[in-house]
Amino acid sequence: MRPSAHGVRIDGRRLRARLDDLGEVSPIPGGGSCRLALTDEDRDGRDLVRSWMVDLGLRVEVDGIGNMIATWECGDGDPVMTGSHIDTVRTGGRYDGNYGVLAGLEVIETLMTAGLTPSRPLSVVVFTNEEGARFQPDMLGSLVYVGGMGIEEALDTVAIDGARLGDELTRIGYDGAGPVPGPAPHAFVELHIEQGPLLEAEGFPIGAVDGVQGISWQELTIRGQSNHAGTTPMRLRHDPAYVAAAITVFLRELATEMGGNQVCTVGKIDLAPNLINVVPATAVMTVDVRNTDETLLRVAEKRVERFLAELREREGVTIESRRLARFEPVVFDDRVVDLIETIAVEHGHAVKRMPSGAGHDAQMLARVCPAAMIFVPSHLGISHNAAEHTDDADLVAGANVLLDTMWTLAETTWKKESA
Ligand code: HGY
Ligand code: MN
Ligand code: MN
C-alpha cells in the first residue's frame, strides 16, 4: 500500500499569492517579468524567495554557482529534492520556473501546517541560470551541481552583454560557499508548466514527463564585405545579412522536411553596422536545433554544417561557429514517472505520459538520482511570453500531485538496480 500524506492538499490561495508577488519583481506589460540571470532583478527575485524559505524555518544554503538550496531537516537520509528556476527570458511569463519553486515551498508549508513529517528531508532548489538567455549553456546551475561543468569554467562564462558570470554572482551577493558538485539527492521531481499546446489541446490536466529532448545551440559569426547599399552591384556582394536570412530559411525547411519532433529556431540576429544604407560587415546569429532522437539530432546538425560550407563557397563569406550548448536527449526514471502517473490517477486526473520540448534542471539531476517531471497545461501552449497562463485549478492540481509524489518518494528506498 502506497504511504499516503493523509489526503492533505495545498493552499491554492497562498500559492497564487506568492506567484503574483514574485511576478511583480521586475514586471513587464502583460503580467510577465524580466529577470535575466544574475541581474539586479534576479537578485531581487532571489531575495524574496529566500525570505519565504527562511520564514519556513528551512536551512538555506547557497552554493558556489549561486544555486539556493532550502532544506527541511526532518527525517533522515538523503533529501527528496524539488525545485526549478526563477531567472527568466527577457519576455518571461509568470509561471516558467517560478511555479516549480513556489509549489515546492507550498508543499513543505502544507505538510508542516498539517503536522506531517516525512521520513526524509525535503529540499527546494532555485537553480542558477536555467534559461541560458544571458549566459550559455542553459541549465548551467544544475549542470554544475551534478558535476557536468567545472566551477571555474562556469564562473568564467561570459554573458551576451560581456559580463563574467563569477563577477555577477559576487556583485549580487550570491557567490555562496556551498559545495559544487552538490550532494546527490535521494530523488528529484520538478513541477513545471508544459510550455507547449498538447495537454490543453488533448484535455489532460497532468503530464507525467518521461524525458527531455536533445538540445544543440550554436552562435554563428558571419563576416562579409561591408559596402555602399547603392553603388555595389549584386554580383559583387558578400552580404552577411543575406547569408543569415538564407540560414534561417534553410532551418525552417529542414525542420519541415524532417518532421516528427524536429525543431529549429533562429532567435537572435545582430547585424553590424546595422544601418539602412550599408551592406553589413557582420551578422552574429544563434541556432537552436532540438530533437527527442539523438541520431536525428546529429543528422540535423550535419545538414546545417553542409549548408554553411555551401554558403561560404557561394557567397564568399566566412562563417565561424561557437558551441553554446549540447545536451543529448534524457530519459527519466520509470519508477518516478510511474509514481507520478499513479498519483495523478488517484487524484482523479487524466494523465499524459510525454517528453519535454523545453530543457529543464531535472534533465541534469537525472544524471545523479532517479528524476522525473510533472507538467500542467499552458494556455494555447504560449510560453517565453508575458501572455503565458495556466488556470489556478491546474496549478493546484499539479502542486498536489507534487506533494504526494515527494511524500511517497520520502518513504521509498530504491532497490539496488541489478548491475
Ligand atoms: O531553452 C529551454 O528549453 C529552456 O527554457 N531553458
Ligand atoms: Mn523553465
Ligand atoms: Mn524557460
Coordinates of C-alpha atoms and ligand atoms in Angstrom, one line a residue:
M1 CA 0.0 0.0 0.0
R2 CA 1.5 3.3 -1.0
P3 CA 2.2 5.5 2.1
S4 CA -0.2 8.5 2.0
A5 CA 0.0 12.0 3.1
H6 CA -3.4 11.5 4.6
G7 CA -5.1 13.4 1.8
V8 CA -3.7 16.8 2.7
R9 CA -4.0 19.4 0.0
I10 CA -2.0 22.6 -0.7
D11 CA -3.4 26.1 -0.2
G12 CA -4.1 27.4 -3.7
R13 CA -4.6 30.9 -2.5
R14 CA -1.2 31.1 -0.8
L15 CA 0.5 29.6 -3.9
R16 CA -1.3 32.1 -6.2
A17 CA -0.3 35.0 -3.9
R18 CA 3.3 34.0 -4.0
L19 CA 3.3 33.6 -7.8
D20 CA 1.8 37.1 -8.1
D21 CA 4.3 38.6 -5.6
L22 CA 7.2 37.1 -7.4
G23 CA 5.7 38.1 -10.8
E24 CA 5.7 41.7 -9.6
V25 CA 9.5 41.6 -9.2
S26 CA 10.6 43.4 -12.4
P27 CA 7.2 43.1 -14.1
I28 CA 6.8 43.7 -17.8
P29 CA 3.5 44.6 -19.5
G30 CA 1.0 41.7 -19.9
G31 CA 1.8 40.1 -16.5
G32 CA 5.2 38.7 -17.1
S33 CA 8.6 39.5 -15.7
C34 CA 12.1 40.2 -16.9
R35 CA 14.8 38.8 -14.6
L36 CA 17.8 37.7 -16.7
A37 CA 20.2 35.6 -14.7
L38 CA 22.4 37.4 -12.2
T39 CA 21.0 40.8 -12.9
D40 CA 19.8 43.1 -10.1
E41 CA 16.2 41.9 -11.0
D42 CA 17.3 38.2 -10.5
R43 CA 18.8 39.2 -7.2
D44 CA 15.6 40.9 -6.1
G45 CA 13.6 37.7 -7.0
R46 CA 16.1 35.5 -5.1
D47 CA 15.9 37.8 -2.0
L48 CA 12.2 37.5 -2.0
V49 CA 12.1 33.7 -2.4
R50 CA 14.9 33.3 0.2
S51 CA 12.8 35.3 2.7
W52 CA 10.0 32.8 2.2
M53 CA 12.4 29.9 2.7
V54 CA 13.8 31.5 5.9
D55 CA 10.3 32.2 7.2
L56 CA 9.5 28.5 6.8
G57 CA 12.5 27.7 9.0
L58 CA 14.3 25.9 6.2
R59 CA 18.2 25.7 6.2
V60 CA 19.1 27.8 3.2
E61 CA 22.5 27.2 1.6
V62 CA 23.9 29.0 -1.5
D63 CA 26.5 27.0 -3.4
G64 CA 29.5 28.1 -5.4
I65 CA 27.4 28.7 -8.6
G66 CA 24.6 30.5 -6.7
N67 CA 22.1 27.6 -6.5
M68 CA 19.9 28.3 -3.5
I69 CA 19.1 25.1 -1.6
A70 CA 16.4 25.2 1.1
T71 CA 16.1 22.1 3.2
W72 CA 13.5 21.0 5.8
E73 CA 15.8 19.0 8.0
C74 CA 13.3 16.3 9.1
G75 CA 13.6 12.6 8.9
D76 CA 17.0 11.2 7.9
G77 CA 19.0 10.2 4.8
D78 CA 19.4 12.0 1.5
P79 CA 16.7 14.5 0.8
V80 CA 13.9 14.3 -1.7
M81 CA 14.5 17.4 -3.8
T82 CA 12.3 19.5 -6.0
G83 CA 12.9 22.9 -7.5
S84 CA 13.4 24.8 -10.7
H85 CA 14.5 28.4 -11.6
I86 CA 13.3 31.9 -11.1
D87 CA 15.5 33.6 -13.7
T88 CA 13.5 34.4 -16.8
V89 CA 14.0 35.2 -20.5
R90 CA 13.5 38.9 -21.4
T91 CA 9.8 38.3 -22.0
G92 CA 9.2 35.8 -19.2
G93 CA 5.8 34.6 -18.1
R94 CA 4.6 34.3 -14.6
Y95 CA 4.9 30.5 -14.3
D96 CA 8.0 29.3 -16.2
G97 CA 10.3 28.1 -13.4
N98 CA 8.7 30.2 -10.7
Y99 CA 5.8 27.7 -10.3
G100 CA 8.1 24.7 -9.6
V101 CA 10.0 26.6 -6.9
L102 CA 6.9 28.1 -5.2
A103 CA 4.9 24.9 -5.4
G104 CA 7.9 23.2 -3.6
L105 CA 7.7 25.7 -0.8
E106 CA 3.9 25.3 -0.7
V107 CA 4.2 21.5 -0.3
I108 CA 6.6 22.0 2.7
E109 CA 4.4 24.6 4.3
T110 CA 1.3 22.4 3.8
L111 CA 2.9 19.4 5.4
M112 CA 4.3 21.5 8.3
T113 CA 0.9 23.0 8.9
A114 CA -0.7 19.5 8.9
G115 CA 1.8 18.3 11.4
L116 CA 3.0 15.6 8.9
T117 CA 6.8 15.0 9.0
P118 CA 8.2 13.0 6.0
S119 CA 10.8 10.2 6.6
R120 CA 13.4 12.1 4.7
P121 CA 14.5 15.8 4.5
L122 CA 12.8 17.7 1.7
S123 CA 14.7 20.3 -0.3
V124 CA 13.6 23.0 -2.7
V125 CA 16.2 24.5 -5.0
V126 CA 16.4 27.7 -7.1
F127 CA 18.9 26.8 -9.8
T128 CA 21.1 29.5 -11.3
N129 CA 20.7 30.5 -15.0
E130 CA 18.3 27.8 -16.1
E131 CA 17.2 29.9 -19.1
G132 CA 20.5 30.3 -20.8
A133 CA 19.3 33.6 -22.2
R134 CA 22.1 35.8 -20.8
F135 CA 24.8 33.1 -20.1
Q136 CA 25.1 29.9 -22.1
P137 CA 24.6 27.0 -21.7
D138 CA 21.1 26.8 -20.3
M139 CA 20.6 24.8 -17.1
L140 CA 24.1 25.9 -16.1
G141 CA 23.5 25.9 -12.3
S142 CA 22.1 22.4 -12.2
L143 CA 24.8 21.2 -14.7
V144 CA 27.4 22.4 -12.3
Y145 CA 25.5 21.0 -9.3
V146 CA 25.7 17.5 -10.8
G147 CA 29.3 17.9 -11.8
G148 CA 28.6 18.3 -15.6
M149 CA 30.6 21.5 -15.8
G150 CA 33.6 22.6 -13.7
I151 CA 33.0 25.6 -11.4
E152 CA 36.0 27.6 -12.8
E153 CA 34.7 27.2 -16.4
A154 CA 31.2 28.2 -15.2
L155 CA 32.4 31.2 -13.3
D156 CA 34.4 32.3 -16.4
T157 CA 31.4 32.2 -18.7
V158 CA 30.8 35.5 -20.4
A159 CA 27.3 36.9 -20.9
I160 CA 25.8 38.2 -24.2
D161 CA 26.4 41.6 -22.6
G162 CA 30.1 40.9 -21.8
A163 CA 29.8 40.4 -18.1
R164 CA 31.7 37.5 -16.5
L165 CA 29.4 35.1 -14.6
G166 CA 31.5 34.9 -11.4
D167 CA 31.7 38.7 -11.2
E168 CA 28.0 39.0 -11.5
L169 CA 27.4 36.3 -8.8
T170 CA 29.6 38.2 -6.4
R171 CA 28.1 41.6 -7.4
I172 CA 24.6 40.4 -6.5
G173 CA 25.8 38.6 -3.3
Y174 CA 25.0 35.0 -4.3
D175 CA 28.5 33.6 -4.6
G176 CA 27.9 31.0 -1.9
A177 CA 30.2 28.6 -0.1
G178 CA 28.1 25.5 -0.6
P179 CA 29.9 22.6 -2.3
V180 CA 29.8 22.1 -6.1
P181 CA 29.2 19.4 -7.3
G182 CA 26.4 19.2 -4.6
P183 CA 25.3 16.1 -2.8
A184 CA 23.1 13.8 -4.9
P185 CA 19.5 13.8 -3.5
H186 CA 17.5 10.6 -3.0
A187 CA 15.3 11.6 -5.9
F188 CA 14.4 14.7 -7.8
V189 CA 11.0 15.7 -9.2
E190 CA 10.3 19.1 -10.9
L191 CA 6.9 20.6 -11.4
H192 CA 6.7 22.8 -14.5
I193 CA 4.2 24.3 -17.0
E194 CA 4.3 22.4 -20.3
Q195 CA 5.1 25.5 -22.3
G196 CA 3.5 23.7 -25.3
P197 CA -0.1 23.1 -26.5
L198 CA -0.6 19.3 -26.1
L199 CA -2.1 19.0 -22.6
E200 CA -4.7 21.7 -23.1
A201 CA -5.5 20.6 -26.6
E202 CA -5.9 16.9 -25.6
G203 CA -7.7 17.7 -22.3
F204 CA -5.1 16.4 -19.8
P205 CA -4.6 18.3 -16.6
I206 CA -1.4 16.5 -15.7
G207 CA 1.6 15.4 -17.8
A208 CA 4.0 12.6 -16.5
V209 CA 7.2 13.7 -18.2
D210 CA 9.4 10.7 -19.2
G211 CA 12.2 12.6 -20.9
V212 CA 13.7 15.8 -22.4
Q213 CA 14.7 16.3 -26.0
G214 CA 18.3 16.8 -27.0
I215 CA 19.4 20.5 -27.4
S216 CA 22.1 21.8 -29.8
W217 CA 22.9 25.6 -29.5
Q218 CA 25.5 27.4 -31.6
E219 CA 26.4 31.0 -32.3
L220 CA 27.4 31.8 -35.9
T221 CA 29.6 34.8 -36.8
I222 CA 29.3 35.6 -40.5
R223 CA 31.8 38.0 -42.0
G224 CA 31.4 39.5 -45.4
Q225 CA 32.3 42.8 -47.2
S226 CA 30.7 45.9 -45.9
N227 CA 29.8 48.2 -48.7
H228 CA 27.6 51.0 -50.1
A229 CA 24.0 49.9 -50.5
G230 CA 23.5 51.9 -53.6
T231 CA 26.7 51.5 -55.6
T232 CA 27.6 47.8 -55.0
P233 CA 26.3 45.6 -57.8
M234 CA 24.5 42.5 -56.5
R235 CA 27.0 40.1 -58.2
L236 CA 29.9 41.7 -56.2
R237 CA 28.2 41.4 -52.8
H238 CA 29.4 39.3 -49.8
D239 CA 26.4 40.0 -47.6
P240 CA 26.1 38.6 -44.1
A241 CA 22.5 39.7 -43.7
Y242 CA 21.6 37.7 -46.8
V243 CA 23.5 34.6 -45.5
A244 CA 21.8 34.9 -42.1
A245 CA 18.5 35.0 -43.8
A246 CA 19.4 32.0 -46.0
I247 CA 20.3 30.0 -42.9
T248 CA 17.1 31.0 -41.2
V249 CA 15.0 29.8 -44.2
F250 CA 17.1 26.6 -44.5
L251 CA 16.5 25.7 -40.9
R252 CA 12.7 26.1 -41.3
E253 CA 12.8 23.9 -44.4
L254 CA 15.0 21.4 -42.7
A255 CA 12.6 21.0 -39.7
T256 CA 9.6 20.7 -42.0
E257 CA 11.4 18.1 -44.2
M258 CA 12.5 16.1 -41.1
G259 CA 9.1 16.3 -39.4
G260 CA 8.5 14.4 -36.1
N261 CA 9.8 16.3 -33.1
Q262 CA 12.5 18.2 -35.1
V263 CA 12.5 21.9 -34.3
C264 CA 14.9 24.6 -35.4
T265 CA 14.9 28.2 -34.3
V266 CA 16.9 31.4 -35.0
G267 CA 16.1 33.6 -32.0
K268 CA 18.8 36.3 -32.3
I269 CA 20.5 38.1 -35.3
D270 CA 22.7 41.1 -34.7
L271 CA 23.9 43.0 -37.8
A272 CA 26.8 45.4 -37.8
P273 CA 26.9 48.3 -38.5
N274 CA 23.1 47.8 -38.7
L275 CA 22.4 50.9 -40.9
I276 CA 19.9 51.3 -43.7
N277 CA 22.4 52.1 -46.5
V278 CA 25.3 49.8 -45.6
V279 CA 25.7 46.2 -46.7
P280 CA 26.6 44.7 -43.3
A281 CA 30.1 43.7 -42.3
T282 CA 29.0 41.0 -39.9
A283 CA 26.0 39.1 -38.8
V284 CA 26.0 37.2 -35.4
M285 CA 23.2 34.8 -35.0
T286 CA 22.1 31.9 -32.8
V287 CA 20.9 28.5 -34.0
D288 CA 18.8 26.3 -31.7
V289 CA 18.2 22.7 -33.0
R290 CA 16.3 20.1 -31.0
N291 CA 15.0 16.5 -31.3
T292 CA 14.0 13.8 -29.0
D293 CA 16.1 11.4 -31.0
E294 CA 19.9 11.8 -30.8
T295 CA 20.6 10.2 -34.2
L296 CA 18.2 12.5 -35.9
L297 CA 19.6 15.5 -34.0
R298 CA 23.0 14.6 -35.3
V299 CA 21.6 14.3 -38.9
A300 CA 20.1 17.8 -38.5
E301 CA 23.5 19.2 -37.2
K302 CA 25.3 17.6 -40.2
R303 CA 22.8 19.1 -42.7
V304 CA 23.4 22.5 -41.1
E305 CA 27.1 22.1 -41.3
R306 CA 26.9 21.1 -45.0
F307 CA 24.7 24.1 -45.8
L308 CA 27.2 26.5 -44.1
A309 CA 30.0 25.1 -46.2
E310 CA 28.0 25.7 -49.3
L311 CA 27.3 29.3 -48.3
R312 CA 30.9 30.1 -47.6
E313 CA 31.7 28.9 -51.1
R314 CA 28.8 30.6 -52.9
E315 CA 28.7 33.9 -51.0
G316 CA 32.4 34.4 -50.3
V317 CA 31.9 34.9 -46.6
T318 CA 33.5 33.4 -43.5
I319 CA 31.2 31.7 -41.0
E320 CA 32.6 30.7 -37.6
S321 CA 30.6 28.6 -35.2
R322 CA 30.8 28.7 -31.4
R323 CA 29.2 25.9 -29.5
L324 CA 26.8 27.3 -26.8
A325 CA 25.1 24.2 -25.5
R326 CA 24.8 20.5 -26.4
F327 CA 22.8 18.1 -24.4
E328 CA 21.7 14.6 -25.5
P329 CA 18.1 13.6 -25.0
V330 CA 17.4 12.4 -21.5
V331 CA 15.1 9.5 -20.4
F332 CA 13.7 9.9 -16.8
D333 CA 13.5 7.1 -14.3
D334 CA 10.4 4.9 -15.0
R335 CA 9.8 4.3 -11.3
V336 CA 9.3 8.1 -10.7
V337 CA 7.3 8.6 -13.9
D338 CA 5.1 5.6 -13.0
L339 CA 4.6 7.1 -9.5
I340 CA 3.6 10.4 -10.9
E341 CA 1.1 8.7 -13.2
T342 CA -0.4 6.6 -10.3
I343 CA -0.8 9.6 -8.0
A344 CA -2.4 11.7 -10.8
V345 CA -4.9 9.0 -11.4
E346 CA -5.6 8.6 -7.6
H347 CA -6.2 12.4 -7.6
G348 CA -8.8 11.8 -10.3
H349 CA -6.9 13.3 -13.2
A350 CA -6.3 12.1 -16.7
V351 CA -2.6 12.0 -17.2
K352 CA -0.5 12.0 -20.4
R353 CA 3.0 10.4 -20.5
M354 CA 5.1 12.7 -22.6
P355 CA 8.6 14.1 -23.4
S356 CA 9.5 17.7 -22.7
G357 CA 10.3 20.0 -25.7
A358 CA 12.0 22.5 -23.3
G359 CA 15.1 22.0 -21.3
H360 CA 14.8 21.7 -17.6
D361 CA 17.0 21.3 -14.5
A362 CA 15.5 17.8 -14.0
Q363 CA 17.4 16.6 -17.0
M364 CA 20.7 17.4 -15.2
L365 CA 19.6 15.9 -11.8
A366 CA 18.7 12.7 -13.7
R367 CA 22.5 12.2 -14.1
V368 CA 22.8 11.6 -10.3
C369 CA 19.5 10.3 -9.0
P370 CA 16.1 9.0 -10.1
A371 CA 14.3 12.0 -11.5
A372 CA 11.2 13.0 -13.5
M373 CA 8.8 15.9 -14.0
I374 CA 5.2 16.8 -13.6
F375 CA 3.6 19.1 -16.2
V376 CA 0.5 21.2 -16.1
P377 CA -1.2 22.8 -19.2
S378 CA -0.1 26.1 -20.7
H379 CA -3.0 28.0 -22.2
L380 CA -2.6 27.9 -26.0
G381 CA 0.9 26.5 -25.4
I382 CA 2.2 30.0 -25.0
S383 CA 5.5 30.5 -23.1
H384 CA 8.6 32.7 -23.0
N385 CA 5.9 35.3 -23.5
A386 CA 4.2 37.6 -20.9
A387 CA 0.9 36.1 -22.0
E388 CA 1.9 32.7 -20.5
H389 CA -1.1 31.4 -18.5
T390 CA -2.1 28.3 -16.5
D391 CA -5.5 28.1 -14.7
D392 CA -5.4 28.1 -10.9
A393 CA -7.2 24.7 -10.8
D394 CA -4.3 23.2 -12.9
L395 CA -1.7 25.0 -10.8
V396 CA -3.3 23.5 -7.6
A397 CA -3.7 20.0 -9.2
G398 CA 0.0 19.9 -10.2
A399 CA 1.1 21.1 -6.7
N400 CA -1.0 18.4 -5.0
V401 CA 0.5 15.7 -7.3
L402 CA 3.9 17.1 -6.4
L403 CA 3.1 16.8 -2.7
D404 CA 2.0 13.2 -2.8
T405 CA 4.9 12.3 -5.1
M406 CA 7.5 13.9 -2.7
W407 CA 5.8 12.3 0.3
T408 CA 5.9 8.9 -1.3
L409 CA 9.5 9.3 -2.5
A410 CA 10.5 10.1 1.0
E411 CA 9.1 6.7 2.1
T412 CA 10.8 4.9 -0.8
T413 CA 14.0 3.0 -0.7
W414 CA 15.4 2.2 -4.1
K415 CA 16.3 -1.5 -4.6
K416 CA 19.9 -1.6 -5.8
E417 CA 19.5 -1.9 -9.6
S418 CA 21.0 -5.0 -10.9
A419 CA 24.4 -4.1 -12.2
Ligands
HGY1 O1 15.6 26.7 -23.7 C1 14.9 26.0 -22.9 O2 14.4 25.0 -23.3 C2 14.8 26.3 -21.5 O3 13.7 27.3 -21.4 N1 16.0 26.9 -20.9
MN2 MN 11.7 26.7 -17.3
MN3 MN 12.2 28.9 -20.0

